[in-house]
Amino acid sequence: MITRIREVRRARGMTLHDVARRCDPSTTPQTIGRLETGTRTVSVGWLNRIAKALGVDSADLVQLPEREDLPIAAILGASGAHAPRREGVLVPPRPEPGQIAIRVEAGIGDYRSGDEIWLDRLPPEDFARALNRDVLVPRPAGRFLFGRLIGRDPGKLHLLPLGAGARQTVLADPPWAAVAVKLIRSL
């Protein structure tokens, strides 16, 4: 079996140490390196552990003949586009358990019509993780508020809606909030 562990790890911008630490149970960077290079046999168990640590499906870590790869042709930086130092591929995004999404129908703030915003749902005890980020918060009667979380007091969230000239809204005790983590945009 030909694995793509190294390609996927590099595409995710992770080091051997990062992957080893995120494995459950954790392992050593040397073990991950041996599994990447094939000096140690990759079992299904190892494949599943590494896939979970990288946040991908196990199938993303093996080379399948029926799947087309998306090769990286160039790297774009401050000085323009240049050839990558080594071959690489991009791993297509996949939803994580519990994620929800917003489809943008009309441009507002930094978002354009046709954008998809993927969000991670957070319980109230984790709201602080979303400070200064865009969040979706449920309101009564099946409505929602989407805006920048600019403050948090006990039992209250302070949101700044995205529209120009919008005023801050204070919401009391929402059961959850979802923080924007991924933007999917067609050009």
Coordinates of C-alpha atoms in Angstrom, one line a residue:
M1 CA 0.0 0.0 0.0
I2 CA 1.4 3.4 -1.0
T3 CA 0.6 6.1 1.6
R4 CA 0.4 9.8 1.2
I5 CA 0.9 10.6 4.9
R6 CA 3.9 13.0 4.3
E7 CA 2.1 14.8 1.5
V8 CA -1.1 15.3 3.6
R9 CA 0.9 16.3 6.7
R10 CA 2.9 18.9 4.7
A11 CA -0.3 20.2 3.0
R12 CA -1.8 20.7 6.5
G13 CA 1.4 22.6 7.5
M14 CA 2.1 20.2 10.4
T15 CA 5.4 18.8 11.6
L16 CA 6.1 15.2 12.6
H17 CA 6.0 16.4 16.2
D18 CA 2.5 18.0 15.7
V19 CA 1.1 14.8 14.3
A20 CA 2.7 12.6 17.0
R21 CA 1.3 14.8 19.7
R22 CA -2.2 14.8 18.2
C23 CA -2.4 11.0 17.8
D24 CA -4.6 9.3 20.4
P25 CA -2.7 7.9 22.3
S26 CA 0.3 10.1 21.4
T27 CA 3.4 8.7 19.9
T28 CA 6.8 9.9 18.8
P29 CA 7.8 12.0 15.8
Q30 CA 10.2 9.2 14.9
T31 CA 7.4 6.7 14.6
I32 CA 5.4 9.0 12.4
G33 CA 8.5 9.5 10.2
R34 CA 9.0 5.7 9.9
L35 CA 5.3 5.3 8.9
E36 CA 5.6 8.0 6.3
T37 CA 8.8 6.6 4.7
G38 CA 7.6 3.0 4.8
T39 CA 10.3 1.7 7.1
R40 CA 7.5 0.7 9.4
T41 CA 4.4 -1.0 8.1
V42 CA 1.2 1.1 8.3
S43 CA -1.6 -0.9 9.7
V44 CA -5.3 0.2 9.5
G45 CA -5.1 1.2 13.1
W46 CA -2.2 3.5 12.5
L47 CA -3.8 4.9 9.4
N48 CA -7.0 5.8 11.4
R49 CA -5.0 7.3 14.2
I50 CA -2.9 9.5 11.9
A51 CA -5.9 10.5 9.8
K52 CA -7.7 11.7 12.9
A53 CA -4.6 13.6 14.0
L54 CA -4.4 15.3 10.6
G55 CA -8.2 15.9 10.5
V56 CA -8.7 14.0 7.3
D57 CA -10.4 10.7 6.2
S58 CA -8.2 7.6 6.2
A59 CA -8.8 7.3 2.5
D60 CA -7.0 10.6 2.0
L61 CA -3.8 9.0 3.3
V62 CA -3.6 6.2 0.7
Q63 CA -3.1 6.5 -3.0
L64 CA -6.3 5.3 -4.8
P65 CA -6.3 4.8 -8.5
E66 CA -9.8 6.2 -9.0
R67 CA -9.2 9.5 -7.2
E68 CA -7.7 12.5 -9.0
D69 CA -5.2 14.5 -6.9
L70 CA -5.0 18.2 -7.0
P71 CA -1.3 19.0 -7.5
I72 CA 0.2 22.2 -6.2
A73 CA 1.6 24.1 -9.2
A74 CA 2.8 27.2 -7.5
I75 CA 3.2 28.9 -4.1
L76 CA 1.9 32.5 -3.8
G77 CA 3.8 34.8 -1.4
A78 CA 4.6 38.4 -0.9
S79 CA 7.1 38.4 -3.8
G80 CA 4.6 36.7 -6.2
A81 CA 4.1 33.1 -7.4
H82 CA 7.0 30.7 -7.5
A83 CA 7.4 26.9 -8.0
P84 CA 7.1 24.7 -5.0
R85 CA 10.4 23.3 -3.7
R86 CA 8.9 19.8 -3.7
E87 CA 5.8 18.1 -5.2
G88 CA 2.7 18.4 -3.1
V89 CA -1.1 18.0 -3.3
L90 CA -4.0 19.7 -1.6
V91 CA -6.4 17.7 0.5
P92 CA -10.0 18.7 -0.2
P93 CA -11.9 20.0 2.8
R94 CA -14.3 17.8 4.6
P95 CA -16.8 18.6 7.4
E96 CA -15.9 17.7 10.9
P97 CA -18.5 16.2 13.2
G98 CA -20.9 18.8 14.5
Q99 CA -20.0 21.5 11.9
I100 CA -22.8 23.6 10.4
A101 CA -22.7 26.0 7.4
I102 CA -24.0 29.3 6.1
R103 CA -24.6 29.9 2.4
V104 CA -24.2 33.6 1.5
E105 CA -26.9 34.9 -0.9
A106 CA -26.0 38.6 -0.9
G107 CA -22.6 40.1 -0.1
I108 CA -22.1 41.6 3.3
G109 CA -18.9 42.6 5.1
D110 CA -16.0 40.4 3.9
Y111 CA -18.4 37.8 2.4
R112 CA -19.6 37.6 -1.2
S113 CA -22.7 36.1 -2.8
G114 CA -22.1 32.3 -3.3
D115 CA -19.6 31.9 -0.4
E116 CA -20.0 29.0 2.0
I117 CA -19.0 29.5 5.6
W118 CA -18.3 26.5 7.7
L119 CA -18.7 26.8 11.4
D120 CA -17.8 24.8 14.6
R121 CA -20.6 24.8 17.2
L122 CA -19.4 25.8 20.6
P123 CA -21.1 25.3 24.0
P124 CA -21.4 28.3 26.3
E125 CA -18.3 27.4 28.3
D126 CA -16.2 27.7 25.1
F127 CA -17.5 31.1 23.8
A128 CA -14.3 32.9 24.8
R129 CA -12.5 30.9 22.0
A130 CA -14.6 32.9 19.5
L131 CA -13.7 36.4 20.6
N132 CA -12.9 38.7 17.7
R133 CA -14.2 36.1 15.2
D134 CA -17.4 35.8 13.2
V135 CA -20.1 33.7 14.9
L136 CA -23.6 32.5 14.3
V137 CA -25.9 32.7 17.3
P138 CA -29.5 31.3 17.5
R139 CA -32.3 33.7 18.4
P140 CA -36.0 32.9 19.3
A141 CA -38.5 31.8 16.6
G142 CA -35.9 30.1 14.3
R143 CA -33.9 33.3 13.6
F144 CA -30.2 33.8 13.8
L145 CA -27.7 36.6 14.3
F146 CA -24.3 36.5 12.4
G147 CA -21.6 38.9 13.3
R148 CA -18.3 39.6 15.0
L149 CA -18.1 38.5 18.7
I150 CA -16.6 41.6 20.3
G151 CA -17.3 41.0 24.0
R152 CA -18.4 38.4 26.5
D153 CA -19.9 39.0 29.9
P154 CA -21.4 36.4 32.2
G155 CA -24.5 35.2 30.4
K156 CA -24.2 37.7 27.6
L157 CA -22.5 38.0 24.2
H158 CA -21.8 41.3 22.4
L159 CA -22.0 41.0 18.6
L160 CA -21.3 43.6 16.0
P161 CA -23.3 42.8 12.8
L162 CA -21.4 42.8 9.6
G163 CA -23.3 45.5 7.7
A164 CA -22.0 49.0 7.5
G165 CA -23.3 51.3 10.3
A166 CA -24.8 48.4 12.2
R167 CA -25.1 48.7 15.9
Q168 CA -23.8 46.3 18.6
T169 CA -26.3 43.6 19.7
V170 CA -26.3 42.1 23.2
L171 CA -27.7 38.5 23.4
A172 CA -28.5 36.9 26.7
D173 CA -27.7 33.2 27.4
P174 CA -27.6 31.7 23.9
P175 CA -27.6 27.9 24.1
W176 CA -24.7 27.7 21.6
A177 CA -22.7 29.7 19.2
A178 CA -20.9 28.6 16.0
V179 CA -17.5 30.2 15.1
A180 CA -16.5 30.5 11.4
V181 CA -13.6 28.3 10.6
K182 CA -13.5 27.9 6.9
L183 CA -14.5 29.9 3.9
I184 CA -15.3 28.2 0.6
R185 CA -15.4 30.6 -2.3
S186 CA -15.7 30.0 -6.1
L187 CA -14.0 32.6 -8.2

